[in-house]
Amino acid sequence: MTEPGAASGAPAPVFILVGPQMGENIGACARVMGNFAISQLRLAAPRDGWPNPAAQAMAAGSPVLDNAQVFDDFEAAVADCHTLYATTARPRGMVKPVLTARQAMARARSELEAGMRVGVLFGAEKSGLPNAAVTRASAIVTLPVDPDFASLNLAMACGVMAHEWRAGDPAPDMFEPLADRAGAAEMEGLYAHLQDELERAGFFYPPEKTPLMMQNLINGFARGGLTSQEVRTLRGVIKALTLGRGKARIVRED
Amino acid sequence: MTEPGAASGAPAPVFILVGPQMGENIGACARVMGNFAISQLRLAAPRDGWPNPAAQAMAAGSPVLDNAQVFDDFEAAVADCHTLYATTARPRGMVKPVLTARQAMARARSELEAGMRVGVLFGAEKSGLPNAAVTRASAIVTLPVDPDFASLNLAMACGVMAHEWRAGDPAPDMFEPLADRAGAAEMEGLYAHLQDELERAGFFYPPEKTPLMMQNLINGFARGGLTSQEVRTLRGVIKALTLGRGKARIVRED
């Protein structure tokens, strides 16, 4: 398991495979990323562990594979990312912009130029991305597959995105990325803080609805993004609102 | 071996694999073509014959594979095509427009709307497209691969082109496709006629330069395309110019 590393070479998105199953696909992703000069591959909890000889065989000597970083889980793999794009074909019932590959990569270009770290998320072969990952993305990317034959190979999805990155449109003039954008780890801190206090307040009712209600709340924050300052402010807001409630005996003794 | 078939469904380019080697790659091409709703796959002289179980395994049930057409050689596979796009990374020293995938598919859209049949050519895994195939294309398509790691998987090249077809730009307003465009078989008839008469006239000197000189001549015709009427006219021109020369003893007796 490795720490999120510094970008090598010119800034490009980081491709993050979430729970990939077959080494062959991981290797083919690394190969096509090398073809289109995207150097940073991350693996969140690859099914068959790491290293994987099948990946090596399919990578055709791509330097991307040797530099791949492996993480225990999704959260660790995205911790330093400022924006995430979730590739998924399935509608998720989330209020979230749906972009073409081209639009997403043009937005990513703006964000990278503004110094942000951009992750593109790819789900496992069978199951796709978990809802928790899609929820944390600022946008969904959907490729225009035929609904009658929609099963796109994982490496092919990486290849299409990689080509769009390399061949794609320049950054749109009008897009103004957030300065000082909060990274995923800061956002997770906010979500955990919020959930904790809302549970204490009996907000989640019935309790089994907690995951869905949190998903909707997180979607709202993830969509537009927050600056680090805004995250700090919001956490101050939560703290202020909860003063004098429940655990606050200590506070009242102040 | 099959005859060139009618288009099935909405008009889309025909993908033509020239001398493909590995069944796995043929199957993966068929799969991604199915994903992006390109139905016509042609194989010119596949190395391992046909059908190929490895192709079946990788196609993941794509209907494109079942409908794939197999031809003895390149010439038969393209006989009914009006324009050809040659995907190649290597510069060929030919006077020929070099397009991005997006530009090529936008031009193809115009041509298809004008009722033409458009072929996209993909070469063999190791060797790429033969010069004779590139020569006959109206344009070269080059993907922006990193020169330090340029070896793009065959199916990945198909996938990138298929996505550009499906997701790509609409036909450019300004492009005016040729009406009554001559098919590849008519063009071959012209080339053969011309070469025959030029040989008779001692045009190719030294004789070993014949292939290269013909390549340059063919490039000139293939680039802009000709109508069927223009081909007939040119063949009349050749006939007229050669009247009374060499074989023309009979003519002089008229």
Coordinates of C-alpha atoms in Angstrom, one line a residue:
Chain A
M1 CA 0.0 0.0 0.0
T2 CA 1.4 3.4 -1.0
E3 CA 0.7 7.0 -0.2
P4 CA -0.8 9.3 -2.8
G5 CA 2.2 10.4 -4.8
A6 CA 3.2 13.6 -6.5
A7 CA 2.3 14.0 -10.1
S8 CA 5.0 12.9 -12.5
G9 CA 5.4 14.9 -15.7
A10 CA 2.8 17.3 -17.1
P11 CA -0.4 17.4 -15.0
A12 CA -3.0 14.9 -16.2
P13 CA -5.9 13.2 -14.4
V14 CA -5.3 10.3 -12.1
F15 CA -7.2 7.1 -13.2
I16 CA -8.5 5.2 -10.2
L17 CA -9.8 1.7 -10.6
V18 CA -12.1 0.9 -7.8
G19 CA -12.1 -2.8 -6.8
P20 CA -10.8 -4.1 -10.2
Q21 CA -11.2 -7.8 -10.6
M22 CA -9.0 -9.1 -13.5
G23 CA -5.3 -8.4 -13.8
E24 CA -5.7 -8.5 -17.6
N25 CA -7.9 -5.4 -17.5
I26 CA -5.6 -3.6 -15.1
G27 CA -2.7 -4.3 -17.5
A28 CA -4.6 -3.2 -20.5
C29 CA -5.6 0.0 -18.7
A30 CA -1.9 0.7 -17.9
R31 CA -1.0 0.0 -21.6
V32 CA -3.5 2.5 -23.0
M33 CA -2.8 5.1 -20.4
G34 CA 0.9 4.8 -21.5
N35 CA -0.2 5.3 -25.1
F36 CA -2.0 8.5 -24.3
A37 CA 0.6 9.8 -21.7
I38 CA -1.5 9.5 -18.6
S39 CA 1.0 8.4 -16.0
Q40 CA -0.9 8.0 -12.7
L41 CA -2.8 4.8 -12.1
R42 CA -4.3 4.0 -8.7
L43 CA -5.9 0.7 -7.6
A44 CA -8.3 0.7 -4.7
A45 CA -8.6 -2.8 -3.3
P46 CA -7.8 -4.9 -6.3
R47 CA -9.5 -8.3 -5.9
D48 CA -6.4 -10.4 -6.6
G49 CA -3.9 -8.4 -4.7
W50 CA -0.7 -6.8 -6.0
P51 CA 1.5 -7.3 -8.0
N52 CA -0.5 -9.3 -10.5
P53 CA 1.3 -11.3 -13.2
A54 CA -1.7 -11.1 -15.5
A55 CA -1.5 -7.3 -15.4
Q56 CA 2.2 -7.4 -16.2
A57 CA 1.6 -9.6 -19.2
M58 CA -1.1 -7.3 -20.7
A59 CA 0.7 -4.0 -20.0
A60 CA 3.1 -4.6 -22.9
G61 CA 5.9 -2.9 -20.9
S62 CA 3.9 0.2 -20.0
P63 CA 5.7 2.3 -17.5
V64 CA 2.4 3.2 -16.0
L65 CA 2.0 -0.2 -14.4
D66 CA 5.3 -0.1 -12.6
N67 CA 4.3 3.2 -11.0
A68 CA 0.8 2.1 -10.1
Q69 CA -0.2 2.9 -6.6
V70 CA -2.3 0.5 -4.5
F71 CA -4.7 1.5 -1.7
D72 CA -6.7 -0.5 0.8
D73 CA -9.9 1.3 0.0
F74 CA -11.6 3.9 -2.1
E75 CA -11.3 6.6 0.5
A76 CA -7.6 6.3 0.8
A77 CA -7.2 6.2 -3.0
V78 CA -9.0 9.5 -3.5
A79 CA -7.9 11.3 -0.3
D80 CA -5.8 14.0 -2.1
C81 CA -8.1 14.5 -5.1
H82 CA -10.0 17.8 -5.4
T83 CA -12.5 16.7 -8.0
L84 CA -13.7 13.3 -9.0
Y85 CA -15.4 12.1 -12.2
A86 CA -17.4 8.9 -12.0
T87 CA -17.7 6.8 -15.1
T88 CA -20.9 4.9 -15.0
A89 CA -23.6 3.8 -17.4
R90 CA -26.3 3.2 -14.9
P91 CA -28.5 6.1 -13.8
R92 CA -28.2 6.4 -10.1
G93 CA -31.1 8.7 -9.2
M94 CA -28.7 11.3 -8.0
V95 CA -28.8 15.0 -8.7
K96 CA -25.5 15.3 -10.5
P97 CA -24.4 16.6 -13.8
V98 CA -24.0 14.0 -16.5
L99 CA -21.2 14.8 -18.9
T100 CA -19.7 13.3 -22.1
A101 CA -16.1 12.1 -21.9
R102 CA -15.1 15.1 -23.9
Q103 CA -16.9 17.6 -21.6
A104 CA -15.5 15.9 -18.5
M105 CA -11.9 16.0 -19.8
A106 CA -12.3 19.7 -20.8
R107 CA -13.4 20.5 -17.3
A108 CA -10.6 18.4 -15.9
R109 CA -8.2 20.4 -18.0
S110 CA -9.4 23.7 -16.4
E111 CA -9.1 22.2 -13.0
L112 CA -5.6 20.8 -13.5
E113 CA -4.5 24.2 -14.9
A114 CA -5.8 25.7 -11.6
G115 CA -3.5 23.3 -9.7
M116 CA -6.2 20.8 -8.6
R117 CA -5.8 17.1 -8.6
V118 CA -8.4 15.4 -10.7
G119 CA -9.4 11.7 -10.3
V120 CA -11.4 9.7 -12.9
L121 CA -13.1 6.7 -11.3
F122 CA -13.7 3.4 -13.0
G123 CA -15.8 0.6 -11.3
A124 CA -15.3 -3.1 -11.1
E125 CA -15.9 -5.2 -14.2
K126 CA -19.2 -6.8 -13.0
S127 CA -20.7 -4.3 -10.5
G128 CA -19.4 -0.9 -11.6
L129 CA -18.8 1.9 -9.1
P130 CA -20.3 1.6 -5.7
N131 CA -22.9 4.3 -4.9
A132 CA -20.6 5.8 -2.2
A133 CA -18.0 6.6 -4.9
V134 CA -20.5 8.1 -7.4
T135 CA -21.9 10.2 -4.6
R136 CA -18.6 11.8 -4.0
A137 CA -18.0 12.7 -7.6
S138 CA -18.6 16.2 -8.9
A139 CA -20.1 14.8 -12.1
I140 CA -21.0 11.5 -13.8
V141 CA -19.4 10.6 -17.1
T142 CA -21.5 8.4 -19.3
L143 CA -20.3 7.0 -22.6
P144 CA -22.9 6.7 -25.3
V145 CA -23.2 2.9 -25.4
D146 CA -25.9 1.1 -27.2
P147 CA -28.5 0.1 -24.5
D148 CA -28.9 -3.2 -26.2
F149 CA -25.2 -4.1 -25.8
A150 CA -23.9 -1.8 -23.0
S151 CA -21.2 -4.0 -21.4
L152 CA -18.1 -2.0 -22.1
N153 CA -14.8 -3.6 -21.2
L154 CA -13.0 -1.8 -18.3
A155 CA -9.8 -1.1 -20.2
M156 CA -11.8 0.1 -23.2
A157 CA -13.5 2.7 -20.9
C158 CA -10.1 3.8 -19.7
G159 CA -8.9 3.9 -23.4
V160 CA -11.8 6.1 -24.5
M161 CA -11.3 8.5 -21.6
A162 CA -7.5 8.6 -22.1
H163 CA -7.9 9.4 -25.8
E164 CA -10.4 12.1 -25.0
W165 CA -7.9 13.5 -22.5
R166 CA -5.1 13.6 -25.0
A167 CA -7.1 14.5 -28.1
G168 CA -9.8 16.5 -26.5
D169 CA -11.0 20.0 -26.5
P170 CA -9.0 22.7 -24.7
A171 CA -10.3 24.0 -21.4
P172 CA -13.5 26.0 -21.8
D173 CA -12.8 29.7 -21.4
M174 CA -15.8 30.3 -19.2
F175 CA -15.1 27.7 -16.5
E176 CA -13.8 29.2 -13.4
P177 CA -12.4 26.6 -11.1
L178 CA -12.6 27.0 -7.3
A179 CA -9.5 28.4 -5.8
D180 CA -8.3 26.5 -2.7
R181 CA -10.6 23.6 -3.4
A182 CA -11.0 21.2 -0.5
G183 CA -9.5 17.7 -1.0
A184 CA -11.5 14.5 -0.6
A185 CA -10.1 13.9 2.9
E186 CA -11.3 17.3 4.1
M187 CA -14.7 16.6 2.6
E188 CA -14.9 13.3 4.4
G189 CA -14.1 15.0 7.7
L190 CA -17.0 17.3 7.1
Y191 CA -19.4 14.5 6.2
A192 CA -18.4 12.5 9.2
H193 CA -18.8 15.4 11.5
L194 CA -22.2 16.2 10.1
Q195 CA -23.4 12.7 10.2
D196 CA -22.2 12.3 13.8
E197 CA -24.1 15.4 15.0
L198 CA -27.2 14.6 13.0
E199 CA -27.3 11.1 14.5
R200 CA -27.0 12.6 17.9
A201 CA -29.9 14.9 17.1
G202 CA -32.2 12.1 15.9
F203 CA -32.2 13.5 12.4
F204 CA -32.2 10.2 10.6
Y205 CA -35.6 8.7 11.0
P206 CA -36.2 5.8 10.5
P207 CA -32.5 5.0 11.2
E208 CA -32.2 2.6 8.2
K209 CA -32.6 5.6 6.0
T210 CA -29.3 7.0 7.2
P211 CA -27.2 5.9 4.2
L212 CA -29.6 7.3 1.6
M213 CA -30.2 10.6 3.5
M214 CA -26.4 11.0 3.9
Q215 CA -26.0 10.2 0.2
N216 CA -28.3 13.0 -0.7
L217 CA -26.5 15.4 1.6
I218 CA -23.1 14.5 0.3
N219 CA -24.3 14.8 -3.3
G220 CA -25.2 18.4 -2.6
F221 CA -21.8 19.2 -1.3
A222 CA -19.8 17.2 -3.9
R223 CA -21.6 18.6 -6.9
G224 CA -20.3 22.1 -6.7
G225 CA -17.3 21.5 -4.5
L226 CA -16.2 23.5 -1.5
T227 CA -13.1 25.5 -0.7
S228 CA -11.0 24.5 2.3
Q229 CA -12.2 27.7 4.0
E230 CA -15.8 26.8 3.4
V231 CA -15.3 23.4 4.9
R232 CA -13.8 25.0 8.0
T233 CA -16.7 27.5 8.1
L234 CA -19.3 24.7 7.8
R235 CA -17.7 22.7 10.5
G236 CA -17.9 25.8 12.7
V237 CA -21.5 26.1 11.8
I238 CA -22.2 22.5 12.9
K239 CA -20.4 23.1 16.1
A240 CA -22.3 26.3 16.8
L241 CA -25.6 24.8 16.1
T242 CA -25.0 21.9 18.4
L243 CA -23.8 23.9 21.3
G244 CA -25.8 23.3 24.4
R245 CA -27.4 20.2 23.1
G246 CA -27.0 16.6 24.5
K247 CA -23.3 16.2 25.1
A248 CA -23.0 19.9 25.9
R249 CA -23.0 19.6 29.7
I250 CA -19.4 20.5 29.6
V251 CA -20.0 23.4 27.4
R252 CA -22.6 24.8 29.7
E253 CA -20.1 24.6 32.6
D254 CA -17.8 27.0 30.7
Chain B
M1 CA -15.8 -15.8 -47.9
T2 CA -18.7 -13.5 -48.4
E3 CA -19.8 -10.8 -50.7
P4 CA -19.9 -7.2 -49.4
G5 CA -23.3 -7.0 -47.8
A6 CA -25.9 -4.2 -47.5
A7 CA -25.8 -1.9 -44.5
S8 CA -27.8 -3.1 -41.5
G9 CA -29.5 -0.4 -39.4
A10 CA -28.6 3.2 -39.5
P11 CA -25.6 4.0 -41.8
A12 CA -22.3 3.8 -40.0
P13 CA -18.8 3.3 -41.2
V14 CA -17.6 -0.3 -42.0
F15 CA -14.6 -1.3 -39.9
I16 CA -12.1 -3.4 -41.9
L17 CA -9.3 -5.3 -40.2
V18 CA -6.6 -6.0 -42.7
G19 CA -4.7 -9.2 -42.0
P20 CA -5.6 -9.4 -38.3
Q21 CA -3.5 -11.9 -36.3
M22 CA -5.1 -12.6 -33.0
G23 CA -8.6 -13.9 -32.6
E24 CA -8.7 -12.2 -29.2
N25 CA -8.3 -8.8 -30.8
I26 CA -10.9 -9.5 -33.4
G27 CA -13.4 -10.4 -30.7
A28 CA -12.6 -7.4 -28.6
C29 CA -13.1 -5.2 -31.7
A30 CA -16.5 -6.8 -32.3
R31 CA -17.4 -6.2 -28.7
V32 CA -16.6 -2.5 -28.7
M33 CA -18.2 -2.0 -32.1
G34 CA -21.4 -3.5 -30.6
N35 CA -21.1 -1.1 -27.6
F36 CA -21.0 1.9 -29.9
A37 CA -23.5 0.5 -32.4
I38 CA -21.3 0.0 -35.4
S39 CA -22.6 -3.1 -37.0
Q40 CA -20.4 -4.0 -39.9
L41 CA -17.0 -5.7 -39.3
R42 CA -15.0 -7.0 -42.2
L43 CA -11.9 -9.2 -42.0
A44 CA -9.4 -9.2 -44.9
A45 CA -7.3 -12.4 -44.8
P46 CA -7.4 -13.1 -41.0
R47 CA -4.2 -15.0 -40.2
D48 CA -5.9 -17.9 -38.3
G49 CA -8.8 -18.4 -40.6
W50 CA -12.5 -18.2 -39.7
P51 CA -14.4 -18.8 -37.5
N52 CA -12.0 -18.3 -34.6
P53 CA -12.9 -19.5 -31.1
A54 CA -10.7 -17.0 -29.4
A55 CA -12.6 -14.2 -31.1
Q56 CA -15.9 -15.7 -30.0
A57 CA -14.7 -15.8 -26.4
M58 CA -13.7 -12.1 -26.3
A59 CA -16.7 -10.8 -28.2
A60 CA -18.9 -11.2 -25.0
G61 CA -21.9 -12.0 -27.2
S62 CA -21.5 -9.1 -29.5
P63 CA -23.9 -9.5 -32.5
V64 CA -21.2 -7.8 -34.6
L65 CA -19.1 -10.9 -34.6
D66 CA -21.8 -13.2 -35.9
N67 CA -22.3 -10.8 -38.8
A68 CA -18.6 -10.3 -39.6
Q69 CA -17.7 -10.8 -43.2
V70 CA -14.5 -12.4 -44.3
F71 CA -12.7 -11.7 -47.5
D72 CA -9.7 -13.3 -49.2
D73 CA -7.8 -10.0 -49.6
F74 CA -7.9 -6.3 -49.0
E75 CA -9.1 -5.5 -52.5
A76 CA -12.2 -7.7 -52.1
A77 CA -12.9 -6.3 -48.7
V78 CA -13.1 -2.7 -49.8
A79 CA -14.5 -3.2 -53.3
D80 CA -17.8 -1.4 -52.6
C81 CA -16.4 1.3 -50.5
H82 CA -16.4 4.9 -51.7
T83 CA -14.0 6.4 -49.2
L84 CA -11.4 4.8 -47.0
Y85 CA -9.7 6.1 -43.9
A86 CA -6.4 4.5 -43.0
T87 CA -5.5 4.4 -39.3
T88 CA -1.8 4.4 -39.0
A89 CA 0.8 5.9 -36.6
R90 CA 3.7 5.7 -39.0
P91 CA 4.4 8.5 -41.4
R92 CA 4.3 7.1 -44.9
G93 CA 5.8 9.8 -47.0
M94 CA 2.6 10.2 -48.9
V95 CA 0.8 13.4 -49.9
K96 CA -2.4 12.7 -48.0
P97 CA -4.3 14.6 -45.4
V98 CA -3.7 13.5 -41.8
L99 CA -6.9 13.8 -39.7
T100 CA -7.7 13.3 -36.0
A101 CA -10.2 10.5 -35.2
R102 CA -12.8 13.2 -34.6
Q103 CA -12.2 15.0 -37.9
A104 CA -12.3 11.7 -39.8
M105 CA -15.5 10.6 -38.3
A106 CA -17.1 14.0 -38.9
R107 CA -16.1 13.7 -42.6
A108 CA -17.4 10.1 -42.7
R109 CA -20.7 11.3 -41.3
S110 CA -21.1 13.7 -44.3
E111 CA -20.2 11.0 -46.7
L112 CA -22.6 8.5 -45.2
E113 CA -25.4 11.1 -45.3
A114 CA -24.6 11.5 -49.0
G115 CA -25.2 7.8 -49.5
M116 CA -21.5 6.7 -49.7
R117 CA -20.1 3.6 -48.1
V118 CA -17.2 4.5 -45.8
G119 CA -14.5 2.1 -44.7
V120 CA -12.1 2.5 -41.8
L121 CA -9.0 0.5 -42.2
F122 CA -7.0 -1.1 -39.3
G123 CA -3.7 -2.9 -39.9
A124 CA -2.3 -6.1 -38.4
E125 CA -1.0 -6.1 -34.8
K126 CA 2.7 -6.2 -35.6
S127 CA 3.0 -4.7 -39.0
G128 CA 0.2 -2.2 -39.3
L129 CA -1.5 -1.4 -42.7
P130 CA 0.4 -2.3 -45.9
N131 CA 1.4 0.7 -48.0
A132 CA -1.1 -0.5 -50.8
A133 CA -4.0 0.0 -48.4
V134 CA -2.8 3.4 -47.1
T135 CA -2.3 4.6 -50.7
R136 CA -5.9 3.9 -51.5
A137 CA -7.3 5.9 -48.6
S138 CA -8.6 9.4 -49.0
A139 CA -7.0 10.3 -45.6
I140 CA -4.8 9.0 -42.9
V141 CA -6.1 9.0 -39.3
T142 CA -3.5 9.2 -36.6
L143 CA -4.2 8.9 -32.9
P144 CA -2.1 11.2 -30.7
V145 CA -0.1 8.4 -29.0
D146 CA 3.0 9.1 -27.0
P147 CA 6.0 8.5 -29.3
D148 CA 7.8 6.8 -26.4
F149 CA 5.0 4.3 -25.9
A150 CA 3.2 4.2 -29.2
S151 CA 2.1 0.5 -29.5
L152 CA -1.7 0.8 -29.3
N153 CA -3.7 -2.4 -29.1
L154 CA -5.7 -3.1 -32.2
A155 CA -9.0 -3.4 -30.4
M156 CA -8.3 -0.2 -28.5
A157 CA -7.8 1.6 -31.8
C158 CA -11.2 0.3 -32.9
G159 CA -12.7 1.4 -29.6
V160 CA -11.4 4.9 -29.9
M161 CA -12.7 5.2 -33.4
A162 CA -16.0 3.7 -32.5
H163 CA -16.5 6.1 -29.6
E164 CA -15.6 9.0 -31.8
W165 CA -18.1 7.9 -34.4
R166 CA -20.9 7.6 -31.8
A167 CA -20.0 10.6 -29.6
G168 CA -18.4 12.7 -32.2
D169 CA -19.1 16.0 -33.9
P170 CA -21.9 16.3 -36.4
A171 CA -21.0 16.5 -40.1
P172 CA -19.3 19.8 -40.9
D173 CA -21.6 22.2 -42.7
M174 CA -19.1 23.1 -45.3
F175 CA -18.1 19.7 -46.5
E176 CA -19.7 18.9 -49.9
P177 CA -19.3 15.2 -50.6
L178 CA -18.9 14.0 -54.2
A179 CA -22.1 12.9 -55.8
D180 CA -21.8 9.6 -57.7
R181 CA -18.5 8.8 -56.1
A182 CA -16.7 5.9 -57.7
G183 CA -16.3 2.7 -55.6
A184 CA -13.0 1.1 -54.9
A185 CA -13.5 -1.6 -57.6
E186 CA -14.0 1.1 -60.3
M187 CA -10.9 2.9 -59.0
E188 CA -8.9 -0.3 -59.2
G189 CA -10.0 -0.8 -62.8
L190 CA -8.7 2.7 -63.6
Y191 CA -5.4 2.1 -61.9
A192 CA -4.9 -1.3 -63.6
H193 CA -5.7 0.2 -67.0
L194 CA -3.4 3.1 -66.4
Q195 CA -0.5 0.9 -65.2
D196 CA -1.0 -1.4 -68.1
E197 CA -0.7 1.3 -70.7
L198 CA 2.2 3.1 -68.9
E199 CA 4.1 -0.2 -68.8
R200 CA 3.5 -0.6 -72.5
A201 CA 4.8 2.9 -73.1
G202 CA 8.0 2.3 -71.1
F203 CA 6.9 5.0 -68.5
F204 CA 8.3 3.1 -65.6
Y205 CA 12.0 3.5 -65.6
P206 CA 13.9 1.8 -64.1
P207 CA 11.2 -0.9 -63.9
E208 CA 11.8 -1.6 -60.2
K209 CA 10.4 1.8 -59.5
T210 CA 7.0 0.8 -60.8
P211 CA 5.4 0.2 -57.4
L212 CA 6.5 3.5 -56.0
M213 CA 5.5 5.5 -59.1
M214 CA 2.1 3.8 -59.2
Q215 CA 1.7 4.5 -55.4
N216 CA 2.3 8.2 -56.1
L217 CA -0.2 8.2 -59.0
I218 CA -2.8 6.4 -57.0
N219 CA -2.4 8.7 -54.1
G220 CA -3.2 11.6 -56.3
F221 CA -6.5 10.0 -57.4
A222 CA -7.5 8.6 -54.0
R223 CA -7.0 11.8 -52.1
G224 CA -9.8 13.8 -53.7
G225 CA -11.9 10.9 -55.0
L226 CA -13.5 10.6 -58.4
T227 CA -17.0 10.2 -59.6
S228 CA -18.0 7.2 -61.6
Q229 CA -18.3 9.5 -64.6
E230 CA -14.9 10.9 -64.1
V231 CA -13.4 7.4 -64.0
R232 CA -15.1 6.6 -67.3
T233 CA -13.9 9.8 -68.8
L234 CA -10.3 9.1 -67.6
R235 CA -10.4 5.7 -69.1
G236 CA -11.5 7.2 -72.3
V237 CA -8.6 9.6 -72.1
I238 CA -6.1 6.8 -71.6
K239 CA -7.6 4.9 -74.6
A240 CA -7.5 8.0 -76.8
L241 CA -3.9 8.8 -75.8
T242 CA -2.8 5.3 -76.6
L243 CA -4.5 5.1 -80.0
G244 CA -2.0 4.3 -82.7
R245 CA 0.7 3.3 -80.3
G246 CA 2.4 -0.2 -80.1
K247 CA -0.5 -2.6 -80.1
A248 CA -2.3 -0.3 -82.4
R249 CA -1.6 -2.1 -85.7
I250 CA -5.2 -3.1 -85.7
V251 CA -6.3 0.4 -85.1
R252 CA -4.3 1.7 -88.0
E253 CA -5.9 -0.8 -90.3
D254 CA -9.3 0.8 -89.5

